[in-house]
Amino acid sequence: MRTLIENAMVLTMDGKGQVFPQGYVLFGEEGILEAGDGICRQDADIRIDGKGGILMPGMVNVHSHIPMIPFRTMGDDCPDRLRRFLFPLELEAMTPGLVYAAARYAACELLLSGVTSVLDMYYFEDQAARACEEIGIRAWLGETVIGQETCDSKVPYGGLKICEELIQKWQGHSRIHPLVAPHAANTSSPEMLQAAYRLSEKYQVPYTLHASEMDYEMEYFKEKYGQTPIAFLHGLGVLGERTIAVHCIHMSDSDIRLLAETNTKVAHCAGSNTKAGKGVCPVLDMRKAGVEVGLGTDGPSSGNTLDLFTQFKMAASFQKTKYHDRSAFPAKEIVELGTMGGARVLGAQDEIGSIEAAKQADLVLLETKSANMFPLYNPYSAIVYSANASNVDSVWVGGRQLVRGRRLVETSLQKERSRLQAEMPEFERRAKKYHDMI
Ligand SMILES: [Zn+2]
């Protein structure tokens, strides 16, 4: 079955930065067959009129905790909420059923906003994988490994075993990619950070962890080891091309050099970092040093939204402000971070991230008829500064259309919301205990 989308402005995000103003893309389930300008000479089974919209590669969200939908808008302004109520409430209230229903809902929300690939780390991650598999999104998923009791492990570091089972079950799947996810540099012991890294080496899967995020984390490493978290992780031998360090807010010049030398990737979450008042990641310096950076939303309780439009605006604005330079991070570069940049962070640059023949047909069609999309001198600027998730008209993942006319094709948001609500009463009852904070 061949589908042709025509009459659209195609932003390929390929190495040459090609744009086809009156463009088309022809694809099948096996991938993109052809992209170009003007009239496509090949036959197609389905023809779709792009109505002058913008056709771009599916967006790549490189850091999230999607099953945390039930926590959204809870204690947004509460200091140190991770330790004060997030960890305790997760421990007592998260269940496999809640993770599954929340992950389904989140996957739908991601697709409706044009995100076709997401990296997730959480608990009961097999349920999140099942949800993503069913909904049709492309996902990289890791069970959290942490030095404390969790909702799915009575013993600290139980996540290591769960993670290996997750890898064995899902490795080789066309869309669901397991990975190893130690929680953070300061919440796992050095031995366990290394054990988790060995697991990622054994199965050749990515290794992701939060690092250089918290003020207390920086003090802890300084006092205990006389080092930064990045230097400490380097000393453990866990930085490398499969490692994705998340946040990296507090960075020295030598930290950035270490990331570049080891080809460690970075997930930048502008919204979550600044909402928490933690600081702004020095993305410009990292990029100058040659570090690959992708954009993430963090969980729906940290950044509240799962779409990358919000991150585009914040990443651009905070970087320009941090460096006092309006010309820093032109819109095209920001869109690049959210597409090819994310693909490179995941090691999936040959598969996704741009519209090129032989790549997966992960595509997003943005409508340009809404009030906020006129006039349109620069499509990249429109995406970064003007657009929002409501401009997403259609979405395909691997050639399968999952969003059409701003609605899900195979399920409905109302159905997924009802499913999630049915799982939430016990969670909400237990959350009441923390009413003074949330
Ligand atoms: Zn996170």
Short mmCIF file of C-alpha atoms and ligand atoms in Angstrom, two decimals:
data_model
loop_
_atom_site.label_atom_id
_atom_site.label_comp_id
_atom_site.label_asym_id
_atom_site.label_seq_id
_atom_site.Cartn_x
_atom_site.Cartn_y
_atom_site.Cartn_z
CA MET A 1 0.00 0.00 0.00
CA ARG A 2 1.57 3.28 -1.17
CA THR A 3 0.51 6.65 0.21
CA LEU A 4 1.26 9.97 -1.44
CA ILE A 5 0.99 13.24 0.44
CA GLU A 6 1.12 16.14 -2.01
CA ASN A 7 0.62 19.90 -2.01
CA ALA A 8 2.60 20.45 1.20
CA MET A 9 5.73 22.37 2.13
CA VAL A 10 8.13 19.51 2.92
CA LEU A 11 10.85 20.20 5.49
CA THR A 12 13.14 17.23 5.04
CA MET A 13 15.57 18.03 7.90
CA ASP A 14 18.17 16.09 5.87
CA GLY A 15 21.89 16.92 5.87
CA LYS A 16 21.43 19.49 3.10
CA GLY A 17 18.45 21.14 4.80
CA GLN A 18 16.29 20.65 1.71
CA VAL A 19 12.85 22.21 1.63
CA PHE A 20 10.31 21.40 -1.11
CA PRO A 21 7.87 24.36 -1.20
CA GLN A 22 5.26 22.52 -3.34
CA GLY A 23 6.39 19.16 -2.16
CA TYR A 24 5.27 15.57 -1.92
CA VAL A 25 6.28 12.45 -0.02
CA LEU A 26 5.54 8.93 -1.26
CA PHE A 27 5.79 6.11 1.27
CA GLY A 28 4.77 2.60 2.16
CA GLU A 29 4.96 0.53 5.33
CA GLU A 30 8.54 -0.35 4.37
CA GLY A 31 9.54 3.32 4.54
CA ILE A 32 9.82 6.53 2.56
CA LEU A 33 10.11 5.88 -1.17
CA GLU A 34 10.53 9.36 -2.57
CA ALA A 35 10.31 13.00 -1.58
CA GLY A 36 10.48 15.93 -3.95
CA ASP A 37 9.03 19.11 -5.35
CA GLY A 38 6.15 19.40 -7.85
CA ILE A 39 4.28 16.41 -9.25
CA CYS A 40 5.12 12.86 -8.21
CA ARG A 41 5.33 10.60 -11.27
CA GLN A 42 4.80 7.36 -9.38
CA ASP A 43 1.51 5.57 -8.66
CA ALA A 44 -0.05 5.63 -5.21
CA ASP A 45 -2.96 3.75 -3.63
CA ILE A 46 -3.87 6.63 -1.32
CA ARG A 47 -3.46 10.30 -2.24
CA ILE A 48 -3.66 12.93 0.48
CA ASP A 49 -3.96 16.64 -0.19
CA GLY A 50 -1.62 18.44 2.21
CA LYS A 51 -3.62 21.67 1.61
CA GLY A 52 -0.52 23.80 1.71
CA GLY A 53 0.42 22.63 5.20
CA ILE A 54 3.91 21.86 6.53
CA LEU A 55 5.05 18.25 6.29
CA MET A 56 7.92 17.49 8.64
CA PRO A 57 9.57 14.43 10.20
CA GLY A 58 7.93 13.07 13.35
CA MET A 59 9.31 14.77 16.46
CA VAL A 60 11.56 12.92 18.91
CA ASN A 61 11.09 13.44 22.66
CA VAL A 62 14.23 12.06 24.32
CA HIS A 63 13.23 12.17 27.97
CA SER A 64 9.98 11.47 29.74
CA HIS A 65 8.17 9.48 32.41
CA ILE A 66 4.92 9.00 30.53
CA PRO A 67 3.04 6.90 33.12
CA MET A 68 3.13 9.92 35.47
CA ILE A 69 0.03 11.47 33.88
CA PRO A 70 -1.92 11.03 37.18
CA PHE A 71 0.55 13.43 38.85
CA ARG A 72 0.00 16.30 36.41
CA THR A 73 -0.70 19.67 38.13
CA MET A 74 0.01 18.14 41.53
CA GLY A 75 2.21 20.32 43.74
CA ASP A 76 3.71 22.20 40.81
CA ASP A 77 5.11 24.91 43.08
CA CYS A 78 6.20 22.68 45.97
CA PRO A 79 9.96 22.80 46.68
CA ASP A 80 11.84 19.46 46.73
CA ARG A 81 8.67 17.65 45.78
CA LEU A 82 10.61 14.66 44.38
CA ARG A 83 11.61 13.58 47.88
CA ARG A 84 8.67 15.09 49.76
CA PHE A 85 5.79 13.48 47.93
CA LEU A 86 6.61 12.13 44.45
CA PHE A 87 8.79 9.22 45.60
CA PRO A 88 6.46 8.28 48.53
CA LEU A 89 3.26 8.51 46.49
CA GLU A 90 4.76 6.53 43.63
CA LEU A 91 5.82 3.84 46.05
CA GLU A 92 2.40 3.37 47.56
CA ALA A 93 0.04 4.14 44.69
CA MET A 94 1.48 3.14 41.31
CA THR A 95 0.16 -0.15 39.98
CA PRO A 96 0.64 -2.04 36.70
CA GLY A 97 -2.91 -1.13 35.66
CA LEU A 98 -2.36 2.55 36.33
CA VAL A 99 0.97 2.58 34.46
CA TYR A 100 -0.63 0.83 31.48
CA ALA A 101 -3.65 3.16 31.27
CA ALA A 102 -1.56 6.29 31.85
CA ALA A 103 1.01 5.25 29.23
CA ARG A 104 -1.74 4.65 26.67
CA TYR A 105 -3.18 8.09 27.39
CA ALA A 106 0.29 9.70 27.19
CA ALA A 107 1.14 7.94 23.93
CA CYS A 108 -2.06 9.37 22.45
CA GLU A 109 -1.22 12.83 23.75
CA LEU A 110 2.25 12.57 22.23
CA LEU A 111 0.92 11.52 18.85
CA LEU A 112 -1.69 14.28 18.80
CA SER A 113 1.16 16.76 19.27
CA GLY A 114 3.32 15.30 16.48
CA VAL A 115 5.76 13.33 18.63
CA THR A 116 6.33 9.97 16.95
CA SER A 117 9.27 8.74 19.07
CA VAL A 118 9.62 8.95 22.82
CA LEU A 119 12.18 7.81 25.37
CA ASP A 120 10.61 6.80 28.66
CA MET A 121 11.93 5.64 32.02
CA TYR A 122 9.64 4.51 34.80
CA TYR A 123 8.38 1.51 36.79
CA PHE A 124 6.31 -1.46 35.56
CA GLU A 125 7.91 -0.48 32.27
CA ASP A 126 6.71 -3.62 30.55
CA GLN A 127 3.20 -2.18 30.90
CA ALA A 128 4.36 1.09 29.33
CA ALA A 129 5.93 -0.93 26.49
CA ARG A 130 2.67 -2.84 25.96
CA ALA A 131 0.75 0.46 25.88
CA CYS A 132 3.12 2.06 23.34
CA GLU A 133 3.13 -1.07 21.22
CA GLU A 134 -0.67 -1.07 21.05
CA ILE A 135 -1.11 2.66 20.43
CA GLY A 136 1.49 2.59 17.64
CA ILE A 137 4.07 5.14 18.78
CA ARG A 138 7.80 4.41 18.48
CA ALA A 139 9.33 4.14 21.95
CA TRP A 140 12.59 3.60 23.79
CA LEU A 141 11.75 2.31 27.27
CA GLY A 142 13.79 1.57 30.36
CA GLU A 143 12.90 0.23 33.79
CA THR A 144 14.23 2.60 36.47
CA VAL A 145 17.11 1.22 38.53
CA ILE A 146 17.32 2.93 41.92
CA GLY A 147 18.75 2.27 45.40
CA GLN A 148 15.45 2.22 47.24
CA GLU A 149 12.23 0.22 47.44
CA THR A 150 9.94 1.02 44.51
CA CYS A 151 6.35 0.30 43.53
CA ASP A 152 7.49 -2.78 41.61
CA SER A 153 10.43 -3.96 43.71
CA LYS A 154 10.60 -4.52 47.46
CA VAL A 155 14.38 -4.55 47.30
CA PRO A 156 16.63 -1.69 46.17
CA TYR A 157 17.98 -2.14 42.64
CA GLY A 158 15.29 -4.69 41.79
CA GLY A 159 14.94 -2.67 38.61
CA LEU A 160 18.12 -4.24 37.26
CA LYS A 161 16.51 -7.67 36.97
CA ILE A 162 13.22 -6.21 35.71
CA CYS A 163 15.21 -4.24 33.14
CA GLU A 164 16.95 -7.36 31.84
CA GLU A 165 13.61 -9.12 31.50
CA LEU A 166 12.26 -6.09 29.63
CA ILE A 167 15.22 -6.20 27.24
CA GLN A 168 14.89 -9.93 26.64
CA LYS A 169 11.19 -9.56 25.94
CA TRP A 170 11.27 -6.56 23.61
CA GLN A 171 14.67 -6.49 21.92
CA GLY A 172 14.27 -6.91 18.16
CA HIS A 173 10.79 -5.35 18.04
CA SER A 174 10.45 -2.94 15.14
CA ARG A 175 9.14 0.00 17.24
CA ILE A 176 9.68 -0.83 20.90
CA HIS A 177 13.32 -0.51 21.97
CA PRO A 178 14.28 -1.47 25.53
CA LEU A 179 17.11 0.33 27.32
CA VAL A 180 18.73 0.56 30.75
CA ALA A 181 17.73 3.47 32.99
CA PRO A 182 19.52 3.99 36.31
CA HIS A 183 17.60 6.81 38.01
CA ALA A 184 20.41 9.28 38.66
CA ALA A 185 24.09 9.67 39.47
CA ASN A 186 23.22 10.25 43.15
CA THR A 187 20.38 7.74 43.67
CA SER A 188 22.30 4.60 42.68
CA SER A 189 25.54 3.32 44.15
CA PRO A 190 28.70 3.40 42.00
CA GLU A 191 28.62 -0.41 41.81
CA MET A 192 25.02 -0.42 40.60
CA LEU A 193 25.66 2.34 38.06
CA GLN A 194 28.40 0.10 36.66
CA ALA A 195 26.25 -3.05 36.83
CA ALA A 196 23.55 -1.23 34.87
CA TYR A 197 26.15 -0.12 32.34
CA ARG A 198 27.35 -3.70 31.91
CA LEU A 199 23.76 -4.68 31.17
CA SER A 200 23.54 -2.02 28.47
CA GLU A 201 26.84 -3.30 27.04
CA LYS A 202 25.69 -6.91 27.09
CA TYR A 203 22.59 -6.12 25.04
CA GLN A 204 23.99 -3.09 23.19
CA VAL A 205 21.10 -0.86 24.26
CA PRO A 206 21.16 2.80 25.39
CA TYR A 207 21.87 3.77 28.99
CA THR A 208 20.12 6.85 30.33
CA LEU A 209 20.21 8.63 33.69
CA HIS A 210 19.53 12.03 35.27
CA ALA A 211 22.79 13.87 35.95
CA SER A 212 23.96 17.28 37.17
CA GLU A 213 20.40 18.32 37.84
CA MET A 214 19.94 19.09 41.54
CA ASP A 215 21.83 21.59 43.72
CA TYR A 216 22.01 18.98 46.50
CA GLU A 217 23.39 16.46 44.00
CA MET A 218 26.22 18.83 43.09
CA GLU A 219 27.05 19.40 46.79
CA TYR A 220 26.91 15.67 47.51
CA PHE A 221 29.47 14.83 44.82
CA LYS A 222 31.70 17.75 45.77
CA GLU A 223 31.73 16.78 49.44
CA LYS A 224 31.93 13.01 49.04
CA TYR A 225 34.19 12.69 45.99
CA GLY A 226 35.58 16.19 45.33
CA GLN A 227 34.20 15.85 41.81
CA THR A 228 31.31 16.86 39.61
CA PRO A 229 28.74 14.14 38.84
CA ILE A 230 29.95 14.02 35.20
CA ALA A 231 33.60 13.54 36.23
CA PHE A 232 32.44 10.90 38.71
CA LEU A 233 30.44 9.04 36.03
CA HIS A 234 33.44 9.25 33.71
CA GLY A 235 35.62 7.72 36.41
CA LEU A 236 33.16 4.84 36.68
CA GLY A 237 33.44 4.24 32.96
CA VAL A 238 29.75 4.74 32.30
CA LEU A 239 29.97 7.63 29.85
CA GLY A 240 30.05 6.64 26.18
CA GLU A 241 28.20 6.70 22.91
CA ARG A 242 25.22 4.74 24.25
CA THR A 243 24.88 6.97 27.34
CA ILE A 244 22.19 9.65 27.39
CA ALA A 245 22.74 12.06 30.30
CA VAL A 246 19.55 13.91 31.19
CA HIS A 247 19.41 17.61 32.20
CA CYS A 248 23.15 18.40 32.62
CA ILE A 249 22.31 21.84 34.01
CA HIS A 250 25.35 22.46 36.20
CA MET A 251 28.30 21.91 33.89
CA SER A 252 31.94 22.93 34.04
CA ASP A 253 34.05 23.32 30.91
CA SER A 254 35.79 20.05 31.67
CA ASP A 255 32.41 18.30 32.11
CA ILE A 256 31.46 19.40 28.60
CA ARG A 257 34.82 18.19 27.28
CA LEU A 258 34.27 14.80 28.90
CA LEU A 259 30.85 14.48 27.28
CA ALA A 260 32.32 15.39 23.88
CA GLU A 261 35.34 13.08 24.21
CA THR A 262 33.22 10.10 25.21
CA ASN A 263 30.48 10.90 22.65
CA THR A 264 27.92 10.95 25.48
CA LYS A 265 24.54 12.33 24.44
CA VAL A 266 22.43 14.88 26.31
CA ALA A 267 18.67 15.16 26.79
CA HIS A 268 17.80 18.82 27.36
CA CYS A 269 14.52 19.54 29.17
CA ALA A 270 14.17 23.33 29.16
CA GLY A 271 10.62 23.44 30.53
CA SER A 272 11.12 21.08 33.43
CA ASN A 273 14.48 22.63 34.43
CA THR A 274 13.28 26.21 34.48
CA LYS A 275 9.87 25.52 36.01
CA ALA A 276 11.74 24.00 38.95
CA GLY A 277 14.12 26.97 39.08
CA LYS A 278 17.10 24.64 38.67
CA GLY A 279 18.91 26.53 35.94
CA VAL A 280 19.58 26.49 32.20
CA CYS A 281 21.67 23.83 30.51
CA PRO A 282 24.59 25.34 28.51
CA VAL A 283 23.42 23.84 25.22
CA LEU A 284 25.30 26.32 23.06
CA ASP A 285 28.64 25.41 24.65
CA MET A 286 27.83 21.73 24.37
CA ARG A 287 27.00 22.02 20.69
CA LYS A 288 30.19 23.99 20.05
CA ALA A 289 32.14 21.19 21.72
CA GLY A 290 30.42 18.65 19.47
CA VAL A 291 28.00 17.11 21.98
CA GLU A 292 24.80 15.66 20.49
CA VAL A 293 21.73 17.16 22.17
CA GLY A 294 18.06 16.24 21.89
CA LEU A 295 14.98 17.75 23.50
CA GLY A 296 12.79 16.16 26.14
CA THR A 297 9.74 17.22 28.08
CA ASP A 298 10.46 15.23 31.23
CA GLY A 299 7.41 13.68 32.89
CA PRO A 300 3.96 15.23 32.75
CA SER A 301 4.32 16.29 36.36
CA SER A 302 7.67 18.01 35.72
CA GLY A 303 7.01 19.78 32.44
CA ASN A 304 3.21 19.30 32.34
CA THR A 305 3.09 19.00 28.57
CA LEU A 306 4.50 16.17 26.48
CA ASP A 307 4.73 18.08 23.20
CA LEU A 308 7.89 19.55 21.77
CA PHE A 309 6.36 22.83 20.57
CA THR A 310 6.50 24.08 24.15
CA GLN A 311 10.11 22.91 24.46
CA PHE A 312 11.07 24.57 21.16
CA LYS A 313 9.95 27.96 22.43
CA MET A 314 11.54 27.57 25.85
CA ALA A 315 14.80 26.06 24.60
CA ALA A 316 15.22 28.92 22.12
CA SER A 317 14.26 31.67 24.56
CA PHE A 318 16.31 30.42 27.49
CA GLN A 319 19.42 29.80 25.38
CA LYS A 320 19.18 33.28 23.82
CA THR A 321 18.73 34.79 27.26
CA LYS A 322 21.52 32.78 28.86
CA TYR A 323 23.99 33.87 26.16
CA HIS A 324 22.50 37.37 25.67
CA ASP A 325 22.36 36.66 21.97
CA ARG A 326 19.24 36.89 19.84
CA SER A 327 20.99 35.13 16.96
CA ALA A 328 21.83 32.07 19.06
CA PHE A 329 19.84 28.98 18.08
CA PRO A 330 17.99 30.10 14.97
CA ALA A 331 14.63 28.38 14.57
CA LYS A 332 15.96 25.86 12.06
CA GLU A 333 18.51 24.60 14.58
CA ILE A 334 15.83 24.23 17.22
CA VAL A 335 13.67 22.12 14.88
CA GLU A 336 16.80 20.13 14.12
CA LEU A 337 17.29 19.36 17.83
CA GLY A 338 13.72 18.05 17.99
CA THR A 339 14.04 15.79 14.94
CA MET A 340 17.50 14.66 13.72
CA GLY A 341 19.13 15.72 17.00
CA GLY A 342 16.81 13.45 18.94
CA ALA A 343 17.34 10.63 16.44
CA ARG A 344 21.12 10.86 16.91
CA VAL A 345 20.73 10.87 20.70
CA LEU A 346 18.82 7.59 20.40
CA GLY A 347 21.34 6.15 17.93
CA ALA A 348 18.48 5.90 15.43
CA GLN A 349 19.70 8.47 12.90
CA ASP A 350 19.59 5.94 10.05
CA GLU A 351 15.98 5.10 10.82
CA ILE A 352 14.15 8.30 11.83
CA GLY A 353 14.58 12.08 12.21
CA SER A 354 14.39 13.24 8.59
CA ILE A 355 12.35 12.76 5.42
CA GLU A 356 14.68 10.79 3.18
CA ALA A 357 14.24 7.71 1.01
CA ALA A 358 14.60 4.43 2.93
CA LYS A 359 13.90 6.00 6.32
CA GLN A 360 10.81 5.13 8.34
CA ALA A 361 7.70 7.05 7.30
CA ASP A 362 7.29 8.90 10.61
CA LEU A 363 5.60 12.06 9.39
CA VAL A 364 3.69 15.03 10.77
CA LEU A 365 1.42 17.29 8.73
CA LEU A 366 0.81 20.71 10.30
CA GLU A 367 -2.16 22.71 9.06
CA THR A 368 -1.48 26.35 8.31
CA LYS A 369 -5.06 27.65 8.18
CA SER A 370 -5.40 28.52 11.87
CA ALA A 371 -5.09 32.11 13.07
CA ASN A 372 -1.64 31.60 14.62
CA MET A 373 -0.13 30.26 11.38
CA PHE A 374 -0.51 33.34 9.17
CA PRO A 375 1.53 34.81 7.57
CA LEU A 376 4.24 32.24 7.06
CA TYR A 377 7.54 33.68 5.86
CA ASN A 378 9.71 31.10 7.56
CA PRO A 379 8.37 27.59 8.26
CA TYR A 380 10.96 26.90 10.99
CA SER A 381 10.01 30.09 12.82
CA ALA A 382 6.35 29.14 12.49
CA ILE A 383 7.04 25.75 14.10
CA VAL A 384 9.21 27.12 16.92
CA TYR A 385 7.45 30.37 17.82
CA SER A 386 3.90 30.30 16.40
CA ALA A 387 2.70 26.72 16.30
CA ASN A 388 1.30 24.55 19.05
CA ALA A 389 0.02 21.00 19.31
CA SER A 390 -3.42 21.99 18.02
CA ASN A 391 -1.90 22.67 14.58
CA VAL A 392 -1.03 18.99 14.17
CA ASP A 393 -3.46 17.67 11.55
CA SER A 394 -2.11 14.20 10.69
CA VAL A 395 0.56 11.83 11.97
CA TRP A 396 2.05 8.62 10.59
CA VAL A 397 4.39 6.22 12.37
CA GLY A 398 6.08 3.65 10.15
CA GLY A 399 3.65 4.55 7.40
CA ARG A 400 0.60 3.84 9.60
CA GLN A 401 -1.72 6.81 9.99
CA LEU A 402 -2.51 7.31 13.68
CA VAL A 403 -3.87 10.89 13.62
CA ARG A 404 -6.19 12.31 10.96
CA GLY A 405 -7.94 15.67 11.08
CA ARG A 406 -6.58 16.26 14.64
CA ARG A 407 -8.17 13.04 15.90
CA LEU A 408 -6.79 9.64 16.74
CA VAL A 409 -7.61 7.08 14.05
CA GLU A 410 -7.54 3.83 16.04
CA THR A 411 -8.89 4.96 19.41
CA SER A 412 -10.23 8.16 20.94
CA LEU A 413 -8.90 10.45 23.63
CA GLN A 414 -12.22 10.16 25.47
CA LYS A 415 -11.94 6.38 25.53
CA GLU A 416 -8.37 6.52 26.84
CA ARG A 417 -9.29 9.14 29.42
CA SER A 418 -12.17 7.00 30.72
CA ARG A 419 -9.85 3.99 30.92
CA LEU A 420 -7.33 6.03 32.93
CA GLN A 421 -9.96 7.56 35.21
CA ALA A 422 -11.22 4.09 36.06
CA GLU A 423 -7.73 3.25 37.39
CA MET A 424 -7.27 6.45 39.39
CA PRO A 425 -9.59 6.42 42.47
CA GLU A 426 -7.14 4.58 44.76
CA PHE A 427 -4.28 6.82 43.60
CA GLU A 428 -6.37 9.92 44.32
CA ARG A 429 -7.39 8.60 47.72
CA ARG A 430 -3.75 8.06 48.71
CA ALA A 431 -2.70 11.42 47.27
CA LYS A 432 -4.98 13.17 49.78
CA LYS A 433 -2.41 12.39 52.46
CA TYR A 434 -0.13 14.98 50.89
CA HIS A 435 -2.84 17.66 50.64
CA ASP A 436 -0.69 20.28 52.39
CA MET A 437 1.85 20.06 49.56
CA ILE A 438 -0.30 19.40 46.52
ZN ZN B 1 13.23 12.89 34.38
#
